[in-house]
Coordinates of C-alpha atoms and ligand atoms in Angstrom, one line a residue:
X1200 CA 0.0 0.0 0.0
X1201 CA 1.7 3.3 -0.9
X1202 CA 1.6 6.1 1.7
X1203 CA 0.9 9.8 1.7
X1204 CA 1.5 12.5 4.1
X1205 CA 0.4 15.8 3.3
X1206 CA 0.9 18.9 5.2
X1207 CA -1.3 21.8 5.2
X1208 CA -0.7 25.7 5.5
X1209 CA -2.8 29.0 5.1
X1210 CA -6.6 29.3 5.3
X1211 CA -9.7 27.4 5.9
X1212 CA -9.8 27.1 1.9
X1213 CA -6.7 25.1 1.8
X1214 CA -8.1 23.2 5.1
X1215 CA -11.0 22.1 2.9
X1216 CA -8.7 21.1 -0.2
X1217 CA -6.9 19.6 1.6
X1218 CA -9.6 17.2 2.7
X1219 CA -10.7 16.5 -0.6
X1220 CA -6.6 15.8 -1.2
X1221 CA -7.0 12.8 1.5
X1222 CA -10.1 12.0 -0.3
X1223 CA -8.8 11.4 -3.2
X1224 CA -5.9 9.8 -2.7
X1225 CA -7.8 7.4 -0.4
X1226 CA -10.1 6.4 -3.1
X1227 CA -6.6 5.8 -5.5
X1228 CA -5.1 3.3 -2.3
X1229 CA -2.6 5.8 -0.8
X1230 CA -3.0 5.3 2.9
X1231 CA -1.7 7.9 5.5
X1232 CA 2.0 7.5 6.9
X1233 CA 2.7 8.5 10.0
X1234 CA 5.2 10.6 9.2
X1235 CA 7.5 12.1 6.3
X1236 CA 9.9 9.3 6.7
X1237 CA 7.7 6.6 5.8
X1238 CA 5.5 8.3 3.1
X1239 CA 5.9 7.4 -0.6
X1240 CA 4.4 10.7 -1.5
X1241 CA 5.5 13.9 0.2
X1242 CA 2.6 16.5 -0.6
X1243 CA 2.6 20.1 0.5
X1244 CA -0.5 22.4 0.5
X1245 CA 0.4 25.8 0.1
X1246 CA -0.1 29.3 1.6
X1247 CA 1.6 32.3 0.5
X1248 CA -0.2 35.4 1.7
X1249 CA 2.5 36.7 3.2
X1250 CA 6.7 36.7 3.5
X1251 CA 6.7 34.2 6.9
X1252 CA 4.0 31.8 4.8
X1253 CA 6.8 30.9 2.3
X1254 CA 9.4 31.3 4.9
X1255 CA 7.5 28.4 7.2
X1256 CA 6.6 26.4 4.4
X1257 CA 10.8 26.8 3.0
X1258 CA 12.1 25.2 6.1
X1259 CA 9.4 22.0 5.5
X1260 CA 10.5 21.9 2.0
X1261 CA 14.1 21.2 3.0
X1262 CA 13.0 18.4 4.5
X1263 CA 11.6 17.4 1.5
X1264 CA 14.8 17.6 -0.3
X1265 CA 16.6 15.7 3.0
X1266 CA 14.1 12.9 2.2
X1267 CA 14.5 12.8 -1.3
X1268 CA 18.4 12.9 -1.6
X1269 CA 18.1 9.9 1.0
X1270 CA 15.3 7.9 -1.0
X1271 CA 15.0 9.6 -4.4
X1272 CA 12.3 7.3 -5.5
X1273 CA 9.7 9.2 -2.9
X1274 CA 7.7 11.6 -4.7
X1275 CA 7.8 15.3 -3.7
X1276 CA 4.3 16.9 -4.7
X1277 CA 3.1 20.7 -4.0
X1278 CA -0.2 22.1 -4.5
X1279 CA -1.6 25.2 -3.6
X1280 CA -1.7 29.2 -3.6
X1281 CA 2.2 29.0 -3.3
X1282 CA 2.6 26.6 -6.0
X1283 CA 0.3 28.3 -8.5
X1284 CA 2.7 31.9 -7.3
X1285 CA 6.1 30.2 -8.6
X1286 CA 4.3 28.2 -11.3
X1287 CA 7.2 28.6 -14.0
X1288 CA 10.0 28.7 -11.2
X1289 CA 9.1 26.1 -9.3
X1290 CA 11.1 22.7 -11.1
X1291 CA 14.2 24.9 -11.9
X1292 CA 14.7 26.1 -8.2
X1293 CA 13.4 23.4 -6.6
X1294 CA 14.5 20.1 -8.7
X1295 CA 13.8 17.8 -6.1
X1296 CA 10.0 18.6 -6.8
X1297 CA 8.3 16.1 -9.1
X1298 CA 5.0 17.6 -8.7
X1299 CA 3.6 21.0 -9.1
X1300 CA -0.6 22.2 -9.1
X1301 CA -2.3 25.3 -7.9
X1302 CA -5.5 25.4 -6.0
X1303 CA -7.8 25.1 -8.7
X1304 CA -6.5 22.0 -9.6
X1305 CA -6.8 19.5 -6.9
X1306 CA -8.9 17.4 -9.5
X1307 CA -5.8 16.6 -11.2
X1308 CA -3.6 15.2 -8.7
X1309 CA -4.6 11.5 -9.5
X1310 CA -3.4 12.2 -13.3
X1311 CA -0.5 13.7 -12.1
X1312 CA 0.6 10.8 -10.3
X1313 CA -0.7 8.8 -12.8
X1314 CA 2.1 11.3 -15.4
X1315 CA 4.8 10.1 -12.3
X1316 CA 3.8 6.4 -12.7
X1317 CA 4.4 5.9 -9.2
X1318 CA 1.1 3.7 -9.1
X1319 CA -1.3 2.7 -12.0
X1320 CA -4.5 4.9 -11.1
X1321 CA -8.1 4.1 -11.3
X1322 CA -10.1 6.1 -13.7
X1323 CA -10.6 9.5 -12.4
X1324 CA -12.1 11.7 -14.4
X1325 CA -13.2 15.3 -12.7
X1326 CA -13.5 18.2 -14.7
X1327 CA -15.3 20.3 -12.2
X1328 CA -13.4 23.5 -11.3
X1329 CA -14.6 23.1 -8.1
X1330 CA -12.9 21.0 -5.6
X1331 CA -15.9 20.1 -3.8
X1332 CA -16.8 18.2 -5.9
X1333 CA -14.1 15.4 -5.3
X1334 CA -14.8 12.7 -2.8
X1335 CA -13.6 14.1 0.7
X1336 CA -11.9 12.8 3.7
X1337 CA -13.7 15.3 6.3
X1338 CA -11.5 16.2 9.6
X1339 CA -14.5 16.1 12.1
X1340 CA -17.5 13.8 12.2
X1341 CA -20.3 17.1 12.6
X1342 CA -18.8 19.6 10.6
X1343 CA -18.3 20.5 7.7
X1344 CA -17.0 22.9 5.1
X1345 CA -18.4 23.4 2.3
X1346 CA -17.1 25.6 -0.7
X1347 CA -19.7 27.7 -2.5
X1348 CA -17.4 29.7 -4.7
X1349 CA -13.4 30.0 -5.3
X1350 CA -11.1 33.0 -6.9
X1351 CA -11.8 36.4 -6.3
X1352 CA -12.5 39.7 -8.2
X1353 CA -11.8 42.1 -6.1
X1354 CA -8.3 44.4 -6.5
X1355 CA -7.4 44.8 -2.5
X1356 CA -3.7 46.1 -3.5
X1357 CA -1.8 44.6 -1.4
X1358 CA -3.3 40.8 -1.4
X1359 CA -2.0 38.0 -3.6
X1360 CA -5.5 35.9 -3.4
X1361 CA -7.0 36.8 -7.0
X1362 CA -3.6 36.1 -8.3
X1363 CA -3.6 33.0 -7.3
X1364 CA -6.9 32.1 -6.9
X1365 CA -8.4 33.2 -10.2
X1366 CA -11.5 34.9 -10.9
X1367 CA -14.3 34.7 -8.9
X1368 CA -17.0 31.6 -9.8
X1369 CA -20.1 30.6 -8.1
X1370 CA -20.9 26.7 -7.5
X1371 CA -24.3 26.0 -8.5
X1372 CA -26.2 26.3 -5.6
X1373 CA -27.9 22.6 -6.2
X1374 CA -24.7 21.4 -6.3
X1375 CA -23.7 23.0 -2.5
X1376 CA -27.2 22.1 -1.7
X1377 CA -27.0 18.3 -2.4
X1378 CA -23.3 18.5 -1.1
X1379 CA -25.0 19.8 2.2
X1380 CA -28.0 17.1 2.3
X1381 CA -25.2 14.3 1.9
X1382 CA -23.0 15.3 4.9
X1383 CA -25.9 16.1 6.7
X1384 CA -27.0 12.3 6.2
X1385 CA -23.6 11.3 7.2
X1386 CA -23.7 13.0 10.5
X1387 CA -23.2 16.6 9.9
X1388 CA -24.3 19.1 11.9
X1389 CA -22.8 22.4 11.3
X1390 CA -21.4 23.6 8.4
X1391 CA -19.5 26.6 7.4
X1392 CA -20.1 27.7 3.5
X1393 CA -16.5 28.8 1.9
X1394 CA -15.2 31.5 -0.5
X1395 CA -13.0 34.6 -0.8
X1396 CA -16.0 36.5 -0.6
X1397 CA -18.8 34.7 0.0
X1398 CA -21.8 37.4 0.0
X1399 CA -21.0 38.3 -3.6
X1400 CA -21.9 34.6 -4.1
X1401 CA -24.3 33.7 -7.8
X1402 CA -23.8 36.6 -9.8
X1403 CA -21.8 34.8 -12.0
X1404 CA -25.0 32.4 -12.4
X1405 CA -27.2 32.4 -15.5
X1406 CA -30.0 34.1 -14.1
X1407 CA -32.7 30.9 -14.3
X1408 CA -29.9 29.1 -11.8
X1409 CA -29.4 32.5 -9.6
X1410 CA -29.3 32.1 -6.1
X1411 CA -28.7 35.3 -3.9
X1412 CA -26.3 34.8 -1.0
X1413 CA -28.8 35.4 1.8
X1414 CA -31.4 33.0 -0.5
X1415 CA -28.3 30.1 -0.7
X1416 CA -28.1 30.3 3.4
X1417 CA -31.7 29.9 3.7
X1418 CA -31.4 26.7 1.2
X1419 CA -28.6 25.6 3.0
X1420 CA -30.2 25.9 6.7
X1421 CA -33.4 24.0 5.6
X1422 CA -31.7 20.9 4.4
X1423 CA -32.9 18.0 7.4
X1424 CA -30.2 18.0 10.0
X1425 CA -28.2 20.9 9.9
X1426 CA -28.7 22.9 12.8
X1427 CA -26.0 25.8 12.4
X1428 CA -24.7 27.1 9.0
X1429 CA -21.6 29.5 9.1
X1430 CA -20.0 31.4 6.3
X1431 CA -16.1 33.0 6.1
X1432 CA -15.3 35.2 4.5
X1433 CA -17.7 38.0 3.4
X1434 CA -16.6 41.7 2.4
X1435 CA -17.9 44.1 3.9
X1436 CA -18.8 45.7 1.1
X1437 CA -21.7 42.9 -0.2
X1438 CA -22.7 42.6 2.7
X1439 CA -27.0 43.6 2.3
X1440 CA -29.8 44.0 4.3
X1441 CA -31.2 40.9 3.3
X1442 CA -28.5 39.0 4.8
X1443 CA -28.9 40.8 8.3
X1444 CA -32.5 39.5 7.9
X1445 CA -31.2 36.1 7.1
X1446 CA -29.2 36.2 10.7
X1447 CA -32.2 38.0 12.7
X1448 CA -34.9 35.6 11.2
X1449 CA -33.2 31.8 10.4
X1450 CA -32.2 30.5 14.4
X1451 CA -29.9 27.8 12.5
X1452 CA -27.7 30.7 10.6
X1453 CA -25.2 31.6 13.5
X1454 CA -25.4 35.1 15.5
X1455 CA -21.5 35.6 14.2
X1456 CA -20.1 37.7 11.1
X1457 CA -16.3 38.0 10.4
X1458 CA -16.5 41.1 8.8
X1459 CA -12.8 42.2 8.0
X1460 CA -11.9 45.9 8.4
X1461 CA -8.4 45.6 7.5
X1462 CA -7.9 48.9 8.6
X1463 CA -9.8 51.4 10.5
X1464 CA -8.6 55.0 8.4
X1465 CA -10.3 56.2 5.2
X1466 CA -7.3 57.3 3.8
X1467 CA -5.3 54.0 3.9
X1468 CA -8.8 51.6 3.0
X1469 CA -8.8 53.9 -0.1
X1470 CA -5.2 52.8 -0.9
X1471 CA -5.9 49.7 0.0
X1472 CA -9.0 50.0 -2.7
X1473 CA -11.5 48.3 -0.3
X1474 CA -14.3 50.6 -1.7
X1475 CA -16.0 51.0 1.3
X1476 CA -14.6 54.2 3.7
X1477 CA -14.5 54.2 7.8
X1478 CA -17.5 55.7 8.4
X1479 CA -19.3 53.3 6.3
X1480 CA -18.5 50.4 7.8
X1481 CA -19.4 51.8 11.3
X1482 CA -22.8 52.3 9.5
X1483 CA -22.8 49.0 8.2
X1484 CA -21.8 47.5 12.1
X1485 CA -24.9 49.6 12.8
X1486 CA -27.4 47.9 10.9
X1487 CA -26.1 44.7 11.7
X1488 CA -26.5 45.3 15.5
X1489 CA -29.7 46.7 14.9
X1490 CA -31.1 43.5 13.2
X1491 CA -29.4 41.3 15.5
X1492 CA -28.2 43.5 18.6
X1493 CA -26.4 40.4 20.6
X1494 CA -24.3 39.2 17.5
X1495 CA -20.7 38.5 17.5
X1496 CA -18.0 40.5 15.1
X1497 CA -14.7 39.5 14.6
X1498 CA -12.1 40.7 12.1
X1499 CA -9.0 41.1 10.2
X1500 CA -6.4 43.8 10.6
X1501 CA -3.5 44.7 9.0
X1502 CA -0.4 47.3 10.4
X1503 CA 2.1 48.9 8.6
X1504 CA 0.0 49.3 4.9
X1505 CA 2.6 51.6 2.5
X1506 CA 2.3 55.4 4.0
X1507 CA 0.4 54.7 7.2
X1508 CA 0.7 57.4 9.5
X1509 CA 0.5 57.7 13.5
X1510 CA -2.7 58.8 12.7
X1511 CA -3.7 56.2 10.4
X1512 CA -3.0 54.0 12.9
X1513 CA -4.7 55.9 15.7
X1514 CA -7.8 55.8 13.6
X1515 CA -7.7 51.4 13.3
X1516 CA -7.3 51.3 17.3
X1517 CA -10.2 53.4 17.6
X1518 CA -11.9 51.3 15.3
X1519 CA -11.8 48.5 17.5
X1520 CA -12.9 49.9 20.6
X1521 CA -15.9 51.9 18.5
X1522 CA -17.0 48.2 17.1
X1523 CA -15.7 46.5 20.4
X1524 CA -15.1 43.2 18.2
X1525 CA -15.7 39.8 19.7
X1526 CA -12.0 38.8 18.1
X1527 CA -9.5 40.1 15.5
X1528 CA -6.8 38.8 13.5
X1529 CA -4.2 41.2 12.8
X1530 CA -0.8 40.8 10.6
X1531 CA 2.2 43.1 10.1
X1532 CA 1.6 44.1 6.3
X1533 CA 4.0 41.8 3.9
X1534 CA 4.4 43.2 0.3
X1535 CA 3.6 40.5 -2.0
X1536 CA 5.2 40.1 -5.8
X1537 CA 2.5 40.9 -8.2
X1538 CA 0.5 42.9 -6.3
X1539 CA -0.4 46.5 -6.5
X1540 CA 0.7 47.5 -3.4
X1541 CA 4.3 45.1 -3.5
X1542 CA 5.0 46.2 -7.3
X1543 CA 4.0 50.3 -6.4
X1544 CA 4.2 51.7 -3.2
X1545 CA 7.4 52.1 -1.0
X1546 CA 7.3 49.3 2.2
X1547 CA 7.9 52.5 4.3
X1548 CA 6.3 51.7 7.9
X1549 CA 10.0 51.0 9.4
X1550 CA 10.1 47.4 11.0
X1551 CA 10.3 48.7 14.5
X1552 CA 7.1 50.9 14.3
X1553 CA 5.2 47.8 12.6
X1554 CA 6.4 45.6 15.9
X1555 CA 5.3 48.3 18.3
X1556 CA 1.6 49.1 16.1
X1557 CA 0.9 45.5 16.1
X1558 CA 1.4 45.3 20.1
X1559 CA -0.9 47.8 21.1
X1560 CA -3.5 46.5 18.5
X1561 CA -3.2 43.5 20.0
X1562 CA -3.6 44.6 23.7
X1563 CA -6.5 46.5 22.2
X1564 CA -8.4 44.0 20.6
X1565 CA -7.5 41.3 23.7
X1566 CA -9.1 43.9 26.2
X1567 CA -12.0 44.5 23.9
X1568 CA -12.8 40.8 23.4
X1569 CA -12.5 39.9 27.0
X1570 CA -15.0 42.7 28.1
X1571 CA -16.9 41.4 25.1
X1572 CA -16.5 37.7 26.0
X1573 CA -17.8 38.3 30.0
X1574 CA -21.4 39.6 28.7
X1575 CA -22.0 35.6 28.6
X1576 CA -21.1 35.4 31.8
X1577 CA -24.3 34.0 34.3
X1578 CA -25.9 33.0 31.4
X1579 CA -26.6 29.8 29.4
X1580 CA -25.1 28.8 26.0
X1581 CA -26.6 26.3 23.6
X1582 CA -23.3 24.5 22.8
X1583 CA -22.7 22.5 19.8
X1584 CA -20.3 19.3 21.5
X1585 CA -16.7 18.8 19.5
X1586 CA -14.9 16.8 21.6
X1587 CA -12.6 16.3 25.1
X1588 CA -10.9 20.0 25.5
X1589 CA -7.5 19.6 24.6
X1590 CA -5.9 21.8 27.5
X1591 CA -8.1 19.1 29.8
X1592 CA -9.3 16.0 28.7
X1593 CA -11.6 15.5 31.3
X1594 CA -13.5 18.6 30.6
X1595 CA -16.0 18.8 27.0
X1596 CA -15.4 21.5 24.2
X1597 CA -17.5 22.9 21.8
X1598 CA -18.3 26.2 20.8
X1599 CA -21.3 28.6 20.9
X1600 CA -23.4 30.2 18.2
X1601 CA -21.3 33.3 18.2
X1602 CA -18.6 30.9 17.7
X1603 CA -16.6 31.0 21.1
X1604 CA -14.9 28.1 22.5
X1605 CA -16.6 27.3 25.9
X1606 CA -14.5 24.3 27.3
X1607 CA -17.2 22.8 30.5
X1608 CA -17.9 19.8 32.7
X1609 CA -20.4 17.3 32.2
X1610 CA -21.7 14.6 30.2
X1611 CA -22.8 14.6 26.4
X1612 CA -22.2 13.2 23.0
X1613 CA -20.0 15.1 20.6
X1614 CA -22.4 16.3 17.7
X1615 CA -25.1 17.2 20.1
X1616 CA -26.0 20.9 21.4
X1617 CA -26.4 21.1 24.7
X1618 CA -27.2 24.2 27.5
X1619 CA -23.8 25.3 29.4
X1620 CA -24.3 27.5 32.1
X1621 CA -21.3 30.2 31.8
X1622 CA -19.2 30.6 34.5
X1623 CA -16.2 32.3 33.6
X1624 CA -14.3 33.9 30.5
X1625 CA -10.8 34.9 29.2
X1626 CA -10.6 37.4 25.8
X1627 CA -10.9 34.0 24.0
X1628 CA -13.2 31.6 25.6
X1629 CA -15.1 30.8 28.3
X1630 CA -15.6 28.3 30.6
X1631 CA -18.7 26.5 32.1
X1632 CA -20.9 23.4 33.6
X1633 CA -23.3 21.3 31.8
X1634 CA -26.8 22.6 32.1
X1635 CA -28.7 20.1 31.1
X1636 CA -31.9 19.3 33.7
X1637 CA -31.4 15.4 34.8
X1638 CA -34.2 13.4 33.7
X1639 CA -36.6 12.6 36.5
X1640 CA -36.2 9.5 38.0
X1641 CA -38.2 6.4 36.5
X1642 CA -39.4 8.9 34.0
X1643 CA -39.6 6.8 30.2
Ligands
LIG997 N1 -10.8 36.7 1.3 C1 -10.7 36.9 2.7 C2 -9.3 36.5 3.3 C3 -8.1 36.9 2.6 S1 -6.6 36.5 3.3 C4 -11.1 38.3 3.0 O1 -11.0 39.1 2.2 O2 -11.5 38.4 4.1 C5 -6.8 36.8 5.1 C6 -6.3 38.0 5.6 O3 -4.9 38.1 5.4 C7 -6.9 39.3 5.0 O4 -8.1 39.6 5.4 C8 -5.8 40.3 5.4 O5 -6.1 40.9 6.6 C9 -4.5 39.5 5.5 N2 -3.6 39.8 4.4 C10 -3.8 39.6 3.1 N3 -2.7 40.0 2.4 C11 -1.8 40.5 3.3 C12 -0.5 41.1 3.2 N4 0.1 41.3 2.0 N5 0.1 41.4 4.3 C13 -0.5 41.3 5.5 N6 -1.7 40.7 5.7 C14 -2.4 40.3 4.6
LIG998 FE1 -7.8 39.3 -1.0 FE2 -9.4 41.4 -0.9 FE3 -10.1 39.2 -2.3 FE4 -10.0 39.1 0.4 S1 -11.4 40.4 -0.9 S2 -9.2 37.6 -1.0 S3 -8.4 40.5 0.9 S4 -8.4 40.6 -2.8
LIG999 FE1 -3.0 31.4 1.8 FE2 -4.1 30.8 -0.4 FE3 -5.6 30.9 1.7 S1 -2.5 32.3 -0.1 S2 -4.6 32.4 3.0 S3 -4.0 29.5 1.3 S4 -6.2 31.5 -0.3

């Protein structure tokens, strides 16, 4: 039985590829090896968003080439958003690679290693430019992703995404549908619908197959046995009313929306061409919490954008506090090749400022989502179960609907939502005791 072992980096979009990866090679034989050593095929998925993405992924690929000197029949194999980046580079710097495919073409692995006759491969004939729709080897039993669209048309200058990722295409919403109804009959619970930008979702449709966004999450949340359906990533830009009706009105669509800000000054989100200005995105945060007043916002931040000023900056720390986001992610801006912002503006922000910016942002956004995070405190969250917490194995994990961690004692079956009563928080989760009324005694 020939071996795999792939290794994943980068986003939740590359999480799901990867699954259909496993899935595919499982239905070719390839079983999973327990480490690099023992593989047959060493497969990377790849990230590069940002400078330290290739820099991690470098010192794994040396490994690679450790391997491969030692037993050169292995096969080295690299898919990915860093792949597709050095797509005519790749086999001349790299030799030891035998392998090379971007994320759009996961579907072709199997013929690729058919091309490396490293084992004769059953007929496998995809043409779908979506990777969803490859047999997939899911990482947890009640949840899923599910991909609803891939590439990306929007020009944000300094991001490598739609250079990678293509041009923005809608899956057909049957398609996403029936991929839904099938997990969900497999044990699903919860999934969380993928793309770039999700909310501009079927406007590439022919108009008799058009589902809106907001229309798809209804589809999605009817489909027997899904009980919570969450989406990453939207732009804040598509983001319409009809949606915010869609959180207020459909209990199985969660009360969270990662809605990335990126930056919090009017003056740098124009360089950064996000269309959409400070002031209306406040608005925007305002409608939302006026559909939906308890729901959680999280988002993405970046320091150190080409020209920003001390008061540039001072405007995305105010930011957070004015929103008071549940959770950010922030990252030190990394000029990437290609882009407008890597190819055009000057990397000016010197490296100490960036260090010292992205510490006070993060105090910020840790005090913010702690005093956020206690609100739940004394009462009771409908928890969907994952599993034994992994800082405690005695305790349960699972998260709420506003997608917090809430690690709690008691009994109950992963896959199952059950009442926690909150007893204590941190800025990222919060802790609690099962809430669930014993049966009465002798009752059937
Ligand atoms: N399509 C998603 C996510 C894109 S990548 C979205 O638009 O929300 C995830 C995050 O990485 C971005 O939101 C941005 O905050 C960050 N990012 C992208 N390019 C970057 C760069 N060149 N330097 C630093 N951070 C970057
Ligand atoms: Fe990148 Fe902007 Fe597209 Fe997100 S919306 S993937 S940040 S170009
Ligand atoms: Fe990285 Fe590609 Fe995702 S560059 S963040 S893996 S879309």
């Amino acid at each position: 039985m020939p071996q795999y072992h792939l290794t994943t980096f980068g986003c939740q979009m590359n999480a799901h590829d990867s699954e259909r990866m496993r899935g595919l090679l499982s239905s070719l034989g390839y079983h999973e090896a327990p480490d690099r050593d023992a593989a047959d095929l060493i497969l990377f998925n790849t990230c590069t968003i940002r400078g330290s993405a290739d820099e991690r992924f470098m010192g794994n690929l040396g490994e690679a080439r450790r391997i491969k000197r030692e037993r050169p029949d292995v096969v080295v194999a690299v898919g990915g958003c860093w792949a597709q980046s050095q797509k005519d580079d790749v086999f001349r710097d790299f030799p030891f690679v035998d392998i090379a495919f971007g994320p759009g073409e996961v579907n072709r692995l199997g013929e690729l290693l058919a091309r490396e006759r490293i084992q004769a491969v059953g007929a496998f004939t995809f043409d779908g430019r979506f990777s969803g729709d490859l047999p997939s080897l899911r990482e947890r039993p009640h949840q899923a992703w599910v991909q609803i669209s891939v590439g990306c048309n929007c020009v944000c200058s300094y991001c490598i995404v739609p250079a990678v990722r293509g041009r923005e295409s809608s899956r057909p919403w049957q398609a996403v549908v029936d991929e839904v109804a099938a997990q969900a009959a497999d044990g699903v619970v919860e999934v969380t619908l993928l793309g770039q930008n999700v909310n501009s979702y079927g406007r590439d449709l022919p108009a008799t197959e058009r589902k809106s966004f907001a229309e798809l999450l209804v589809a999605v949340a009817e489909v027997p046995g899904i009980r919570r359906v969450r989406y990453t990533s939207p732009h804040p830009k598509d983001i319409r009313e009809d949606v915010i009706a869609v959180h207020r009105d459909v209990p199985e669509v969660c009360r969270h929306i990662h809605l990335p800000a990126q930056s919090g000054s009017t003056r740098v989100l124009k360089a950064m061409r996000r269309t959409y200005d400070r002031d209306r995105y406040l608005a925007l945060v305002d409608r939302i919490r006026e559909g939906v007043p308890d729901i959680a916002l999280t988002t993405d931040l970046i320091v150190g954008f080409p020209g920003e000023s001390d008061a540039d900056f001072a405007d995305t720390m105010s930011l957070v506090t004015a929103v008071g986001y549940d959770g950010a992610y922030t990252f030190v801006y990394s000029p990437r090749p290609g882009t407008e912002a890597g190819e055009q503006m000057d990397d000016d922000v010197p490296p100490e400022v960036k260090s010292q910016r992205i510490s006070a942002l993060i105090d910020t956004v840790q005090s913010t989502a702690r005093a956020r995070l206690s609100r739940h405190v004394g009462t009771v969250q409908d928890v969907l179960v994952e599993g034994p917490s992994r800082t405690d194995a005695s305790r349960l994990s699972g998260r709420t609907t506003h997608n917090v961690t809430v690690n709690f004692t008691g009994d109950a079956e992963p896959g199952t939502i059950v009442p926690v009563a909150i007893l204590d928080s941190t800025s990222t989760t919060l802790t609690g005791r099962s809430a669930r009324v014993a049966e009465p005694a002798g009752a059937a």
